[in-house]
mmCIF file of C-alpha atoms in Angstrom:
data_model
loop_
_atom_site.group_PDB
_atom_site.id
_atom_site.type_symbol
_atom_site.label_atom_id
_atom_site.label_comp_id
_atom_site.label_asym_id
_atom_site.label_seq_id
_atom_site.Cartn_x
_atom_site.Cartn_y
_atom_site.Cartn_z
ATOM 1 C CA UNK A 1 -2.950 -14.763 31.291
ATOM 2 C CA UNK A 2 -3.038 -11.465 32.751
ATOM 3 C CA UNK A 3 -6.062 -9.454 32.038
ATOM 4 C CA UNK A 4 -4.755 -6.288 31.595
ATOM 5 C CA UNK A 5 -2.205 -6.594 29.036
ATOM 6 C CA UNK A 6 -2.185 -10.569 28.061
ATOM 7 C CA UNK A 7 1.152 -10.791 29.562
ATOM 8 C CA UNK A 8 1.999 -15.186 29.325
ATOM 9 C CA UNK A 9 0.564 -15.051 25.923
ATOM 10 C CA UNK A 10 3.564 -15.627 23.887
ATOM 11 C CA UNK A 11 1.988 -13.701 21.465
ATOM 12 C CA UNK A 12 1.251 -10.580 23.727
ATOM 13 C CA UNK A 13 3.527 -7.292 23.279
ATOM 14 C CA UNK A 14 6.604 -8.440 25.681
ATOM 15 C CA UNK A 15 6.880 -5.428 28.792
ATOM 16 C CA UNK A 16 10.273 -4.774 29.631
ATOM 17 C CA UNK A 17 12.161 -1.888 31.642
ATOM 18 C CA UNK A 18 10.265 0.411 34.229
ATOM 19 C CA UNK A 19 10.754 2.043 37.506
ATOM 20 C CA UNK A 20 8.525 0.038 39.850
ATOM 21 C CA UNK A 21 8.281 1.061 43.308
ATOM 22 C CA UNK A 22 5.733 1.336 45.904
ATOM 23 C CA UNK A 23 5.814 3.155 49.219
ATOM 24 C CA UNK A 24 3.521 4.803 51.398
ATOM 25 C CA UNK A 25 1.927 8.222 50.486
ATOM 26 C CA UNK A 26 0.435 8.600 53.653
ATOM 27 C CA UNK A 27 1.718 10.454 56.553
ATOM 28 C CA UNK A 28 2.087 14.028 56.303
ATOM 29 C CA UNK A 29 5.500 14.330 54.268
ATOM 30 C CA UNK A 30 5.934 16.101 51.078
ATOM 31 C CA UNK A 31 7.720 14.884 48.194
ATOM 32 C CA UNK A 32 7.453 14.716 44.647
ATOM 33 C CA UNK A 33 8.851 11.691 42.282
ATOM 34 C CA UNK A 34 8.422 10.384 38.800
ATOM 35 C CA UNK A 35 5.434 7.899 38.588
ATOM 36 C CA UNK A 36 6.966 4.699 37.213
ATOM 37 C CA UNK A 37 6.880 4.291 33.265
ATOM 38 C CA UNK A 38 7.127 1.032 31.676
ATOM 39 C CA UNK A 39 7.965 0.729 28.106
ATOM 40 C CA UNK A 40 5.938 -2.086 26.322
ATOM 41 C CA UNK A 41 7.231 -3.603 23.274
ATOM 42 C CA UNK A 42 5.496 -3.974 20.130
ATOM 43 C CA UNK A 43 6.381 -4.966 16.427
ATOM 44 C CA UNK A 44 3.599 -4.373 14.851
ATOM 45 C CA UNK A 45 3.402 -3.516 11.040
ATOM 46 C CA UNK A 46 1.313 -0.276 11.227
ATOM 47 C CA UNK A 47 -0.246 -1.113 8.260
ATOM 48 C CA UNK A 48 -1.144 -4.454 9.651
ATOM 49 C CA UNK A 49 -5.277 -3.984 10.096
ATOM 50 C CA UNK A 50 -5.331 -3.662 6.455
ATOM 51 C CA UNK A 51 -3.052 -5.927 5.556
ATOM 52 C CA UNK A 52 -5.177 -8.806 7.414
ATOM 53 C CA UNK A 53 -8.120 -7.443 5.791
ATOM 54 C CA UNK A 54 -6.281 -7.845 2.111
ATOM 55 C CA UNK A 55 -5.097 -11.335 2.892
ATOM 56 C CA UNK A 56 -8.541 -12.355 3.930
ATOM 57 C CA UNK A 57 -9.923 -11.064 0.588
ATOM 58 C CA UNK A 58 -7.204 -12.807 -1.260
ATOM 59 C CA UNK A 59 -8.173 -16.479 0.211
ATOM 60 C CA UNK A 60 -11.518 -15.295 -0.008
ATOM 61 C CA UNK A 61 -11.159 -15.361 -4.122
ATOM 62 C CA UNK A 62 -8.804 -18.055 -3.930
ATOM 63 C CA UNK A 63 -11.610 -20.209 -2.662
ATOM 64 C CA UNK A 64 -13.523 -19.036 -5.448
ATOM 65 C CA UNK A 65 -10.822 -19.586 -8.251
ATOM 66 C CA UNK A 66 -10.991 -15.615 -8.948
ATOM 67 C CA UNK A 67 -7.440 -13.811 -9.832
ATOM 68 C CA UNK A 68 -7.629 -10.345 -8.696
ATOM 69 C CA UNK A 69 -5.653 -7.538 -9.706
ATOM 70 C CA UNK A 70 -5.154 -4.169 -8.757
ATOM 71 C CA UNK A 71 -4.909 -1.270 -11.345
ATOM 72 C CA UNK A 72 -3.199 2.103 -10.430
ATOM 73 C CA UNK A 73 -2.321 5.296 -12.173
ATOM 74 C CA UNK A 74 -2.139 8.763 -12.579
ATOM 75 C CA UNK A 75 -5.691 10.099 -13.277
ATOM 76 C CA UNK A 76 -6.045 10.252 -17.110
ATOM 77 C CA UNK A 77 -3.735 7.437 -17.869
ATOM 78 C CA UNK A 78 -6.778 5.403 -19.145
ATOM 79 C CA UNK A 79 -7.190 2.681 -16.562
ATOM 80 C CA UNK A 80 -11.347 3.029 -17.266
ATOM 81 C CA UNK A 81 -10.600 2.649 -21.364
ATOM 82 C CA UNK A 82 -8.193 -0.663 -20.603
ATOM 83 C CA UNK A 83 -10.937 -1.631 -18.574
ATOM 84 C CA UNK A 84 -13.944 -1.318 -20.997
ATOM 85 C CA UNK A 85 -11.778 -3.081 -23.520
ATOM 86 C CA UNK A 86 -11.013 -6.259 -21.570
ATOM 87 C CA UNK A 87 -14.626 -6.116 -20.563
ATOM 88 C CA UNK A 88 -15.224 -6.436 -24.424
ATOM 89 C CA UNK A 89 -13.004 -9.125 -24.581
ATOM 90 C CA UNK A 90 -13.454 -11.152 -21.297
ATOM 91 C CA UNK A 91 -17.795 -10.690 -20.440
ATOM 92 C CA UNK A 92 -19.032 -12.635 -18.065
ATOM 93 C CA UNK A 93 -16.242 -13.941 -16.783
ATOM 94 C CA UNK A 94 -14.374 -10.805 -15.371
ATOM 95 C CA UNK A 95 -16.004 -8.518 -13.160
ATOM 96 C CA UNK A 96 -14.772 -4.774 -12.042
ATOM 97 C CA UNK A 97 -14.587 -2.936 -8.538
ATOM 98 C CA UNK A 98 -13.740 0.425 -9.471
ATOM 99 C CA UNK A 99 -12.666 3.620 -6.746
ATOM 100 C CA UNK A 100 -13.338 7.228 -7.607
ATOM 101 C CA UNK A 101 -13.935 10.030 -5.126
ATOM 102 C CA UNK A 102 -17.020 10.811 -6.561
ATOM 103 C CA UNK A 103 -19.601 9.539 -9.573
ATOM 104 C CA UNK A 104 -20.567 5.752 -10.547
ATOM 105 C CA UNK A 105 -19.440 6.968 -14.011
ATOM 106 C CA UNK A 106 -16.374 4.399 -14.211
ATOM 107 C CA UNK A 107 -18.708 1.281 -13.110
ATOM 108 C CA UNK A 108 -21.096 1.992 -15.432
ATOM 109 C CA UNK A 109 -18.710 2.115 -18.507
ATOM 110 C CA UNK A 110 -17.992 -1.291 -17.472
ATOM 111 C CA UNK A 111 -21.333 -1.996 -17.674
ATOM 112 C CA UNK A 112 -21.981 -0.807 -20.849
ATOM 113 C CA UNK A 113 -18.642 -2.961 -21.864
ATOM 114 C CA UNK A 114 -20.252 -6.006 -21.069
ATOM 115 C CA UNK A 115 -18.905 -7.099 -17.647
ATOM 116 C CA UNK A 116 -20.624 -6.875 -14.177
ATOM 117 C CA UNK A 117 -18.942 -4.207 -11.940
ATOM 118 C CA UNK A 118 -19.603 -1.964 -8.752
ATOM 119 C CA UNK A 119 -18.736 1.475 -7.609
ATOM 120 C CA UNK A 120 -16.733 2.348 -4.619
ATOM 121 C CA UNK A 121 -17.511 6.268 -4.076
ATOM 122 C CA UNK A 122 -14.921 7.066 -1.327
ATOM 123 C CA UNK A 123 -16.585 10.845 -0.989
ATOM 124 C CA UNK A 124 -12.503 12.187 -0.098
ATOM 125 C CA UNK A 125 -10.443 9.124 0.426
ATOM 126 C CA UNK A 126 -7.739 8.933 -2.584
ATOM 127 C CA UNK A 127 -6.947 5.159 -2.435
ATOM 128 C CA UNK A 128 -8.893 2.207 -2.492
ATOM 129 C CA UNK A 129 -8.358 0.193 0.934
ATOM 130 C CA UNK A 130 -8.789 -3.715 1.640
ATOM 131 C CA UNK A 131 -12.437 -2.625 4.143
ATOM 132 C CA UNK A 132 -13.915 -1.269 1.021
ATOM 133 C CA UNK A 133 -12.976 -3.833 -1.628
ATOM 134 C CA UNK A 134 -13.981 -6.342 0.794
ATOM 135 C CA UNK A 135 -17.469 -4.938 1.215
ATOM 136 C CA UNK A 136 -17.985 -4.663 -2.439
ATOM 137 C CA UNK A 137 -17.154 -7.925 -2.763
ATOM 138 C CA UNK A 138 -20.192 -9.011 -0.808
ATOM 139 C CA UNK A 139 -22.251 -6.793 -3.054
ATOM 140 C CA UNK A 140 -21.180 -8.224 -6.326
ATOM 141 C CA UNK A 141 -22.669 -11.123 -7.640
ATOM 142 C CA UNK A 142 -19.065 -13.359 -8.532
ATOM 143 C CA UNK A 143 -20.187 -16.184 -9.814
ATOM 144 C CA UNK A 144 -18.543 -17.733 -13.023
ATOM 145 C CA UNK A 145 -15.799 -14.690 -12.737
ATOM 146 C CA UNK A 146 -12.615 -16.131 -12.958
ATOM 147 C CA UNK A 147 -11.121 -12.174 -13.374
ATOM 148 C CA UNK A 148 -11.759 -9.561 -10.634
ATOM 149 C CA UNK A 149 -10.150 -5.865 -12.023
ATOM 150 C CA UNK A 150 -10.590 -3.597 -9.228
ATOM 151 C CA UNK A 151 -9.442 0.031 -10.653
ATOM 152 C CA UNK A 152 -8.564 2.409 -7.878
ATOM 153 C CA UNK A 153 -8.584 5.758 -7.637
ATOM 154 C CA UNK A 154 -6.216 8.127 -9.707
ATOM 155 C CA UNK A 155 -2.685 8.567 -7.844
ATOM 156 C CA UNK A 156 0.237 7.346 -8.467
ATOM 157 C CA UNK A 157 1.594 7.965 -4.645
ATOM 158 C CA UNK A 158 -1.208 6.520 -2.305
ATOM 159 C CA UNK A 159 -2.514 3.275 -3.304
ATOM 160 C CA UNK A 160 1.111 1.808 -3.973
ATOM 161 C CA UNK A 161 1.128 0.717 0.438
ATOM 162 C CA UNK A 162 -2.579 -0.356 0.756
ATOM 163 C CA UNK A 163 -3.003 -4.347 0.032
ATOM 164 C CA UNK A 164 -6.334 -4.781 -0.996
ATOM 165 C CA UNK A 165 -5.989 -8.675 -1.907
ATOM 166 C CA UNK A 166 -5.194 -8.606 -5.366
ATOM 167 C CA UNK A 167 -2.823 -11.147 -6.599
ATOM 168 C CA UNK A 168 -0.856 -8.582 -8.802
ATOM 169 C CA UNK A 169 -0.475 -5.069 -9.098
ATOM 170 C CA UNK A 170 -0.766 -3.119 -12.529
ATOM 171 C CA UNK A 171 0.503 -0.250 -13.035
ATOM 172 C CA UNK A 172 -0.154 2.208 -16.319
ATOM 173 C CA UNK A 173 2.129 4.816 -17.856
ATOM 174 C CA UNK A 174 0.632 6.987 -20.898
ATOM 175 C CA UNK A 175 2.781 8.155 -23.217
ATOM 176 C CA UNK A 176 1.397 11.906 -23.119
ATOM 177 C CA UNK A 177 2.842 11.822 -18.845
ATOM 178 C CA UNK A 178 6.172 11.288 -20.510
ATOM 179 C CA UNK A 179 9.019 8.527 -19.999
ATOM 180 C CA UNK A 180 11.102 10.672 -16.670
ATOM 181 C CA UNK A 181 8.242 9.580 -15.085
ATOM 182 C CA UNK A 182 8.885 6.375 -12.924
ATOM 183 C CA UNK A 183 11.205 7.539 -10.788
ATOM 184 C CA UNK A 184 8.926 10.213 -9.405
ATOM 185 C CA UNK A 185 6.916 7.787 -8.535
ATOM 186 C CA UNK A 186 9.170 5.363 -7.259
ATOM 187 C CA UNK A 187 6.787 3.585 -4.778
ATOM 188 C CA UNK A 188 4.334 2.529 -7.145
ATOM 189 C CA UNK A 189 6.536 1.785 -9.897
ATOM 190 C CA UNK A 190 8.283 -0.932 -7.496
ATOM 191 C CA UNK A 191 5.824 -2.700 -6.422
ATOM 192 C CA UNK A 192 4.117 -3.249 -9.445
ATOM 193 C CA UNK A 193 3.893 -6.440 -10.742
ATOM 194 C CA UNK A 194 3.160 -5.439 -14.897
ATOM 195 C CA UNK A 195 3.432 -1.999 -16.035
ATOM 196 C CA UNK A 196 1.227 -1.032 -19.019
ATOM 197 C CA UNK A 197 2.462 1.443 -21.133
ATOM 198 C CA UNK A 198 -0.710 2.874 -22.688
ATOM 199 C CA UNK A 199 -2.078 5.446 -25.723
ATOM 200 C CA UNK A 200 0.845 4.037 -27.989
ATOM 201 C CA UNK A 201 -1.384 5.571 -30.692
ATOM 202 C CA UNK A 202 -0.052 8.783 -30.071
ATOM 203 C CA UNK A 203 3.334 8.034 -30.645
ATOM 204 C CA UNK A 204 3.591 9.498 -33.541
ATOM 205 C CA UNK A 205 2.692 12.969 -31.587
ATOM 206 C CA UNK A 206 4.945 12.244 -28.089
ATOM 207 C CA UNK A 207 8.560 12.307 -27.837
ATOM 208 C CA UNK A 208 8.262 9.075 -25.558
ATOM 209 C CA UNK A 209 11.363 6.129 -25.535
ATOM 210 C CA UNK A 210 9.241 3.333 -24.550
ATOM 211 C CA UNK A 211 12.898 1.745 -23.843
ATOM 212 C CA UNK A 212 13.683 4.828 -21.357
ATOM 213 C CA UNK A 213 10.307 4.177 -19.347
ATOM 214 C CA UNK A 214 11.281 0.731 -19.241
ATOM 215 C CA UNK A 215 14.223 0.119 -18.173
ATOM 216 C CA UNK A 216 13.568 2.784 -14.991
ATOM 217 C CA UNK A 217 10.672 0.032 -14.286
ATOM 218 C CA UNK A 218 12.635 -2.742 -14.365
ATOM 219 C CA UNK A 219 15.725 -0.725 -12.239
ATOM 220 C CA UNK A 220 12.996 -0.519 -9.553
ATOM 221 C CA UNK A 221 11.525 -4.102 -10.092
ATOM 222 C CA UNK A 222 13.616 -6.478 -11.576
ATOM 223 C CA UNK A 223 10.925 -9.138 -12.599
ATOM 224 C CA UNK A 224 8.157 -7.226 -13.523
ATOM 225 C CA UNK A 225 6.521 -7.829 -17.139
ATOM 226 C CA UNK A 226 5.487 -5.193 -19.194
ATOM 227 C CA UNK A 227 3.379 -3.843 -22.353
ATOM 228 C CA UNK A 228 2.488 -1.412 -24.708
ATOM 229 C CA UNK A 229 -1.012 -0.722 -25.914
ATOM 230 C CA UNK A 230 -3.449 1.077 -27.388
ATOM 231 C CA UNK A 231 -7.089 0.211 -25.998
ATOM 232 C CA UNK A 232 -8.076 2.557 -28.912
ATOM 233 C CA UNK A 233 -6.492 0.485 -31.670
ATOM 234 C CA UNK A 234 -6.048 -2.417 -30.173
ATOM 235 C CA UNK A 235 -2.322 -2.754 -30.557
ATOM 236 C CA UNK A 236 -1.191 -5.015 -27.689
ATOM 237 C CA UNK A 237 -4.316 -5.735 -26.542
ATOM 238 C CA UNK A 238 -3.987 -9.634 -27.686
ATOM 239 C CA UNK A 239 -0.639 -10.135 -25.773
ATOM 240 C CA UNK A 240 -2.059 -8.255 -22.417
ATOM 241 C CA UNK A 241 -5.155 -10.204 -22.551
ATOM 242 C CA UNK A 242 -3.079 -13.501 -23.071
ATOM 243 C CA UNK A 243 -1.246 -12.999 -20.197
ATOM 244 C CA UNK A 244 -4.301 -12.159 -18.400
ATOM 245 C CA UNK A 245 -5.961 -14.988 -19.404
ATOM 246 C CA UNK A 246 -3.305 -17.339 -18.164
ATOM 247 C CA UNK A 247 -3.052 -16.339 -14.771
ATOM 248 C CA UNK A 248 -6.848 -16.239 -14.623
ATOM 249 C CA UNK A 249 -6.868 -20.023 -15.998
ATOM 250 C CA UNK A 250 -9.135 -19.800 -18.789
ATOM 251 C CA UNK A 251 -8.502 -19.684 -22.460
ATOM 252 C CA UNK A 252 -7.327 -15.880 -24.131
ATOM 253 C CA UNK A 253 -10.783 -14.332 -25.698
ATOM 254 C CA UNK B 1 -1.194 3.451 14.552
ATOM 255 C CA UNK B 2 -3.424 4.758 17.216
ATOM 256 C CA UNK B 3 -5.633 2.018 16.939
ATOM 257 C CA UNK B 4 -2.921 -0.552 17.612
ATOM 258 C CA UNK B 5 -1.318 1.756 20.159
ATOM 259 C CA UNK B 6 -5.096 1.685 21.892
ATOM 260 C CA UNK B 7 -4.918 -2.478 21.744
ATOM 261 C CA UNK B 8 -1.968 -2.499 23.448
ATOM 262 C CA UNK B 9 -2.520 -0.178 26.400
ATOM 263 C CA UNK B 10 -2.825 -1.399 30.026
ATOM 264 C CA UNK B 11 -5.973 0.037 32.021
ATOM 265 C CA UNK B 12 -5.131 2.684 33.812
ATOM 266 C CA UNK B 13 -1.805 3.984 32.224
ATOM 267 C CA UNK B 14 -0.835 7.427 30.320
ATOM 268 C CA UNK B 15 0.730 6.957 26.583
ATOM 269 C CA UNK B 16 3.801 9.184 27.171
ATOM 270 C CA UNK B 17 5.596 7.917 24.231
ATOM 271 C CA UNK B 18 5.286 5.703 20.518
ATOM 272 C CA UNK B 19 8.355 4.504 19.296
ATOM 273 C CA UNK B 20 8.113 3.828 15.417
ATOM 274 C CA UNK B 21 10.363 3.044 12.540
ATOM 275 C CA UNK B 22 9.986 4.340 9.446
ATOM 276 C CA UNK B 23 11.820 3.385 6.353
ATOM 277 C CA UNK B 24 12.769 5.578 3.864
ATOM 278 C CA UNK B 25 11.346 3.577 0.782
ATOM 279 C CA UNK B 26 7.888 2.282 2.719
ATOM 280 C CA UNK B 27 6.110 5.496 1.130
ATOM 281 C CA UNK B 28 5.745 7.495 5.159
ATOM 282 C CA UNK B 29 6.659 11.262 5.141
ATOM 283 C CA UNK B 30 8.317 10.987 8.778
ATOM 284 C CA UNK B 31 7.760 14.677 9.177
ATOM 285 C CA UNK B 32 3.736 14.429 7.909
ATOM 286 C CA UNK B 33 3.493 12.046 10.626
ATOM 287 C CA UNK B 34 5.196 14.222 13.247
ATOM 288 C CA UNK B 35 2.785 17.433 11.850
ATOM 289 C CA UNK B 36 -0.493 14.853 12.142
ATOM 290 C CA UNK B 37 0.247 12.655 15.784
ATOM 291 C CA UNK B 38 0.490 15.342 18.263
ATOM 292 C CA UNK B 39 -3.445 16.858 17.146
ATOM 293 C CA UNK B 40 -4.674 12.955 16.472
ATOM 294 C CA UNK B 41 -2.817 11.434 19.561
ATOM 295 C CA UNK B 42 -4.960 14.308 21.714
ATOM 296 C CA UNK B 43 -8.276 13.797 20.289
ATOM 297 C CA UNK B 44 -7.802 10.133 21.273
ATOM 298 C CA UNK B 45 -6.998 11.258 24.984
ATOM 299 C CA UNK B 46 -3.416 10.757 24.504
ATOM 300 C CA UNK B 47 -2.275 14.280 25.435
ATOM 301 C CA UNK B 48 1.091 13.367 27.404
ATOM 302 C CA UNK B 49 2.387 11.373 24.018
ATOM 303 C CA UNK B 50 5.655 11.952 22.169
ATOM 304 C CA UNK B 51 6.100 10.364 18.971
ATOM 305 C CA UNK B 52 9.749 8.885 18.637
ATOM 306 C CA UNK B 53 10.668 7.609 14.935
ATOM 307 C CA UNK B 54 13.639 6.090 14.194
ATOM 308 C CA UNK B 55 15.000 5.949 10.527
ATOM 309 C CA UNK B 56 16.807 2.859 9.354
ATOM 310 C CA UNK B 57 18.880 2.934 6.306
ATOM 311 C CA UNK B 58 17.216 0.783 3.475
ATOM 312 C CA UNK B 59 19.774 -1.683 2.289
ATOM 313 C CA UNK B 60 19.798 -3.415 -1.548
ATOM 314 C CA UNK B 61 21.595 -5.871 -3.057
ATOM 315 C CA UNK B 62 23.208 -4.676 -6.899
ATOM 316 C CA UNK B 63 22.987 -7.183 -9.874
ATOM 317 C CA UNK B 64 27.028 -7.011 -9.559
ATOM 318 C CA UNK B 65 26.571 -8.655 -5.755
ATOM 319 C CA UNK B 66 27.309 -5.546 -4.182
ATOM 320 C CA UNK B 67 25.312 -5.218 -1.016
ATOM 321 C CA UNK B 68 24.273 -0.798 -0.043
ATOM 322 C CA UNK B 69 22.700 1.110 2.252
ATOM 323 C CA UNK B 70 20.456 3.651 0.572
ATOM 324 C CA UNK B 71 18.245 6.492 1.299
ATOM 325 C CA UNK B 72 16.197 7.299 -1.521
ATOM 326 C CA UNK B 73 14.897 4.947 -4.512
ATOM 327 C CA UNK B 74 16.912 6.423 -7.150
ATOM 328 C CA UNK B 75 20.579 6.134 -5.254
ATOM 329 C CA UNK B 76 22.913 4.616 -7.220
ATOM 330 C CA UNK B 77 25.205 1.272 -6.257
ATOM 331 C CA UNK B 78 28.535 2.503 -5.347
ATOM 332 C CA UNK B 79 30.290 -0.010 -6.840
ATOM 333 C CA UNK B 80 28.866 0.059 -10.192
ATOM 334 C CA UNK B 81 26.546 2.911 -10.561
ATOM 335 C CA UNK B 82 23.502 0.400 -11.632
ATOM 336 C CA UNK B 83 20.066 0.820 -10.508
ATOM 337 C CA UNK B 84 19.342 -2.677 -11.147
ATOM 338 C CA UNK B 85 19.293 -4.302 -7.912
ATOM 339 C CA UNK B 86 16.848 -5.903 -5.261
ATOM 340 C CA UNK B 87 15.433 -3.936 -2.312
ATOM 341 C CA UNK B 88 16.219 -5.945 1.066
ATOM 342 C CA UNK B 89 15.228 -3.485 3.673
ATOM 343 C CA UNK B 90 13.603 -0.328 3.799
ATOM 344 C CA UNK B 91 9.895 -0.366 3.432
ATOM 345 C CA UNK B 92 9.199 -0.551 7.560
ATOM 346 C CA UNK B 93 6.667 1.262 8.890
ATOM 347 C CA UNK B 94 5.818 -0.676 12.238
ATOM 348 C CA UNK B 95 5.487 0.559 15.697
ATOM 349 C CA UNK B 96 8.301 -0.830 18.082
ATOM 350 C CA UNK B 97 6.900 -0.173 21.231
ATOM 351 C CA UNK B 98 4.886 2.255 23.348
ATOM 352 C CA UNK B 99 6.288 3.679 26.781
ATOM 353 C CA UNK B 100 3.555 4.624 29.315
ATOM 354 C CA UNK B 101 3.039 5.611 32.990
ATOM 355 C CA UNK B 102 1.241 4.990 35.985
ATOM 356 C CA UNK B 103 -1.511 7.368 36.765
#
């Protein structure tokens, strides 16, 4: 195998094309001429650092038994109050990675909640990426979790292309952002896996067709699942927690 | 990008060009990209290199078996004006090849 480019490695990028020559430069004529270029073919996914990063963490908590998934939103949508109230629910057996720019505020609400969880503090980035989650997986104690939440930053544009290893995505909708939203975030909203439609307490005070919202989900993603909750209430809570609970392979708390 | 551009590169050569694609659903502002290479691509002693992106149409196939290229999420099938389709093609963002030169 060539040393310079891994050329006979049938995995190496493939070199094709070029203007090879070689002459003599020396002697004491003058001319001037293109130096040869050689285009070198690629295919690589751009992405495709993080992406092996992602799938590592994802056999990394199949080994375990863990299923991981990845919560995204706009900020405000109350991915920290869903969180706090399956920590009530699930305990010891669910544990939380959660990404803000700054502040360890989110972790320790989960804390509080009754779950073990760990701070990513990304000090400017504004999505979680599979390097970090995998280092805070080392720092978090996982054993007996069966449920790994990890909560990323507030956007609804960024994290939708960064794999961290989850097994599904989640993404929430509040009733106060209003239900024209999903296709202005078209991205997100089609690679999610369940969209939570959250704050269904203040229906009463939105002008939000939870059928609308819906059906703009499932134009984008044909099988996703959906629900509507209110952490606050606990209206939906039971059926989200089910589900939950049955891809994590334990019984619903 | 640069990072797999930089795995790729022979001793000895000048990056004079990176040849992408970028679908229009995988979430890449082609023109943010453009803006961003040219400083990032010099700091990385790449100062001879073009960036080249080619666009490919994303394609989706309607719940009334329609097949469509498309350009944007929220383009409509032409057959039966449904949104409710899958997405084939579209969400590239991979680097084709790189073209350098002898120096």
């Amino acid at each position: 195998m060539c040393d310079t480019c891994g050329c006979g490695d049938p995995a190496s990028p493939r070199i094709s094309g070029g203007t090879a020559h070689a002459h003599d430069h020396g002697g004491d004529h003058a001319h001037t001429h293109a130096h040869a270029r050689t285009s070198i073919s690629v295919g690589t996914d751009v992405l495709s650092a993080n992406n092996r990063i992602a799938q590592s963490n994802r056999e990394f908590l199949d080994r375990r038994g863990i299923f991981a998934v990845n919560v995204m939103s706009s900020p405000g949508a109350g991915k920290t109050t869903i969180v706090e109230s399956l920590a009530r629910r699930f305990g010891d057996v669910m544990a939380v990675i959660v990404g803000d720019v700054q502040t360890r505020r989110d972790a320790e609400r989960a804390i509080r909640a009754g779950c073990r969880a760990i701070q990513i503090e990304t000090n400017g980035a504004c999505h979680l990426d599979a390097h970090s989650v995998a280092h805070a997986m080392e720092d978090l104690d996982l054993h007996g979790c069966k449920l790994l939440v990890i909560e990323n930053v507030g956007n609804l544009v960024c994290p939708s292309t960064y794999d961290l290893g989850e097994h599904e995505k989640i993404a929430l909708l509040s009733l106060p952002e209003g239900d024209d939203k999903v296709l202005k975030y078209p991205s997100l909203f089609h690679r999610a896996d369940v969209v939570l439609i959250t704050k269904t307490d203040l229906a009463p005070h939105m002008d939000f067709a939870v059928d609308k919202a819906i059906n703009e989900c499932r134009s984008l993603n044909r099988s996703m699942t959906h629900f509507s909750v209110s952490a606050r209430t606990g209206e939906g809570m039971d059926a989200f927690c089910a589900y939950l609970a049955k891809k994590a392979g334990i019984g619903a708390p | 990008m640069l990072d797999s551009v930089s795995e790729v590169m022979p001793r000895g050569a000048a990056l004079t060009e990176v040849r992408v694609t970028v679908g229009p659903l995988s979430g890449v502002c082609a023109e943010s990209l453009e803006f961003c290479f040219t400083e990032l691509a010099r700091e990385r002693g790449f100062s001879a290199a073009r960036l080249k992106i080619v666009r490919t149409p994303a394609r989706a196939r309607c719940s009334c078996g329609v097949t469509y290229d498309l350009d944007r999420f929220d383009t409509l099938c032409p057959q039966c004006g449904s949104l409710d389709r899958s997405i084939l093609a579209g969400r590239e963002f991979t680097i084709d090849a790189i073209e350098v030169e002898e120096v």
